[in-house]
Short mmCIF file of C-alpha atoms and ligand atoms in Angstrom, two decimals:
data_model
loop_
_atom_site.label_atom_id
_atom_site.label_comp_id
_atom_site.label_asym_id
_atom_site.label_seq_id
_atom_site.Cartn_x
_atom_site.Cartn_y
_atom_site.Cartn_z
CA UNK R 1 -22.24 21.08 23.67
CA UNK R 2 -19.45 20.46 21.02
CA UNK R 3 -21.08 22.36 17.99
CA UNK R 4 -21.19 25.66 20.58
CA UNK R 5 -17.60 25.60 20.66
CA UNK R 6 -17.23 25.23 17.17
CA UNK R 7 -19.62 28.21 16.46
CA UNK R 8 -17.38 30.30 18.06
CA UNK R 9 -14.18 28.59 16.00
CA UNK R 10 -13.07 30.03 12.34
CA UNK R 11 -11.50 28.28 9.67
CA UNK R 12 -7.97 28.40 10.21
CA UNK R 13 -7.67 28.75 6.49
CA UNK R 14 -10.87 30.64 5.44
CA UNK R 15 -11.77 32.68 8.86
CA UNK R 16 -15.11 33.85 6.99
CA UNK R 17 -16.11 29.95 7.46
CA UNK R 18 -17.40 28.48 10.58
CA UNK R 19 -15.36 25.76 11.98
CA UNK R 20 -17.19 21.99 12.08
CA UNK R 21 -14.06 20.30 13.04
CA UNK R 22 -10.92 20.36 14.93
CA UNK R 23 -8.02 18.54 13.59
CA UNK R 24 -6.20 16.40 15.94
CA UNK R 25 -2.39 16.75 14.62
CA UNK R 26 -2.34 20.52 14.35
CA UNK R 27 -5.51 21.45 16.62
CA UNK R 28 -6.67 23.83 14.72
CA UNK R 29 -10.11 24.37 13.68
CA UNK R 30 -11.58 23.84 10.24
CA UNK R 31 -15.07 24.29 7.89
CA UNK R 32 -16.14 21.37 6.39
CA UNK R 33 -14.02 22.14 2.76
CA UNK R 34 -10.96 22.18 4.45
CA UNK R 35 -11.09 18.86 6.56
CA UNK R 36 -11.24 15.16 5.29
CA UNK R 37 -11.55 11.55 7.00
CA UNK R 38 -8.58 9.92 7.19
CA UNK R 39 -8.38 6.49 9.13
CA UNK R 40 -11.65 7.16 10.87
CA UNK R 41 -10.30 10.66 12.00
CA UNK R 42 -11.20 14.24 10.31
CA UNK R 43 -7.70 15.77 8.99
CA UNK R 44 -7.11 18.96 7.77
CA UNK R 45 -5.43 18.98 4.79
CA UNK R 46 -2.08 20.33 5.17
CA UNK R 47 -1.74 17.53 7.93
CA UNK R 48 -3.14 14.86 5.56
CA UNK R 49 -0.42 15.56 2.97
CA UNK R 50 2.10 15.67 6.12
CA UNK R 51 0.58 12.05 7.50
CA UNK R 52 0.71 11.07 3.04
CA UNK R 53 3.93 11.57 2.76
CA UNK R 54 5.21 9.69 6.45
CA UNK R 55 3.38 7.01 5.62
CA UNK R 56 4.63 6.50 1.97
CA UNK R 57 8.44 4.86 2.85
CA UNK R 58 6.27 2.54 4.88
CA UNK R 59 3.89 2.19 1.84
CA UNK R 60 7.08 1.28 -0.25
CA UNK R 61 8.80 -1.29 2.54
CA UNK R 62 5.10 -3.04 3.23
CA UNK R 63 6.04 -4.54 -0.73
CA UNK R 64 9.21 -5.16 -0.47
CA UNK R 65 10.71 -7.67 2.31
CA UNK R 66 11.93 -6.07 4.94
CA UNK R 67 14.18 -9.02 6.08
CA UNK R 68 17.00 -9.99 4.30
CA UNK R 69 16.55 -13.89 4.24
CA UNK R 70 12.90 -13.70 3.10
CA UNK R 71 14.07 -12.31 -0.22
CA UNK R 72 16.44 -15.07 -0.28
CA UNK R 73 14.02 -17.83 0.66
CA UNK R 74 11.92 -16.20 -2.00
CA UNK R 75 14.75 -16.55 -4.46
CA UNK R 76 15.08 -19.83 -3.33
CA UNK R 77 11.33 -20.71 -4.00
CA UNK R 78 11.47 -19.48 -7.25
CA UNK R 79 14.74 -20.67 -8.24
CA UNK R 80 13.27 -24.13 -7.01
CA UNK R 81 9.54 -23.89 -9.21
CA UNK R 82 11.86 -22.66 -12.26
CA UNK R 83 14.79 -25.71 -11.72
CA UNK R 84 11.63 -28.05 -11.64
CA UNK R 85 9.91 -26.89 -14.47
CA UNK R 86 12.61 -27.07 -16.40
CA UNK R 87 13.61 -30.78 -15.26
CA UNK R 88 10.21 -31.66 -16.30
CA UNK R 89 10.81 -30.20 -19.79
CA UNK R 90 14.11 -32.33 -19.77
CA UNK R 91 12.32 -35.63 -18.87
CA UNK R 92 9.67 -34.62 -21.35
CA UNK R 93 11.72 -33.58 -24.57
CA UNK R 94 13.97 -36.91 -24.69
CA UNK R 95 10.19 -39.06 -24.59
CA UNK R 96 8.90 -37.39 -27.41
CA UNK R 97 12.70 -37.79 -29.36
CA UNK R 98 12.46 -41.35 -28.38
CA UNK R 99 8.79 -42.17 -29.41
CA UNK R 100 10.35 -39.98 -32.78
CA UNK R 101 12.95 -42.68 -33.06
CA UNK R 102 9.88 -45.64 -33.02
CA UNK R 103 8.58 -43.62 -35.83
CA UNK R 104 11.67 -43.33 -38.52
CA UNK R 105 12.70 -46.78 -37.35
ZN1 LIG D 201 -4.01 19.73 10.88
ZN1 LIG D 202 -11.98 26.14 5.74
#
């Protein structure tokens, strides 16, 4: 019942081409060349670069923190792994000067 409605549909790009799909941002019909799956849903592709290019600031905050204090906190962490790492060092440099000393005493 669908695929009669689309025989009687064009491609709202190429109107020689029969129209397979209907895209659900614009609602305009398109042949198969002109629509792709996006998210589970056929897209033509004017709206596909349209839904690309929304969806890219979100993209972009999705890897950066959005909240303030969890870029502190990770500060924090890292501050905390780098201050211990480096206290280790510290208890492990004056051990090997001492066990030095054993050796030129
Ligand atoms: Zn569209
Ligand atoms: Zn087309």
């Amino acid at each position: 019942m669908m695929s009669e409605e689309f025989r009687q549909q064009r491609c709202a790009i190429y109107p020689d081409r029969v129209a397979v799909a209907r895209c659900p941002e614009c609602g305009l019909y398109f042949s198969r060349e002109c629509i792709t799956e996006h998210e589970g849903r056929l897209i033509c592709a004017t709206c596909l670069e349209k839904l690309a290019k929304e969806e890219r600031p979100e993209g972009r905050g999705f890897h950066l923190p959005l909240v303030p204090w969890l870029e502190i906190a990770a500060a924090g962490i890292m501050v905390w792994v780098l201050y211990y790492a480096l206290a280790r060092l510290l208890i492990m440099i004056p051990s090997e000067f001492h066990e030095g000393s054993i050796w030129t005493n």
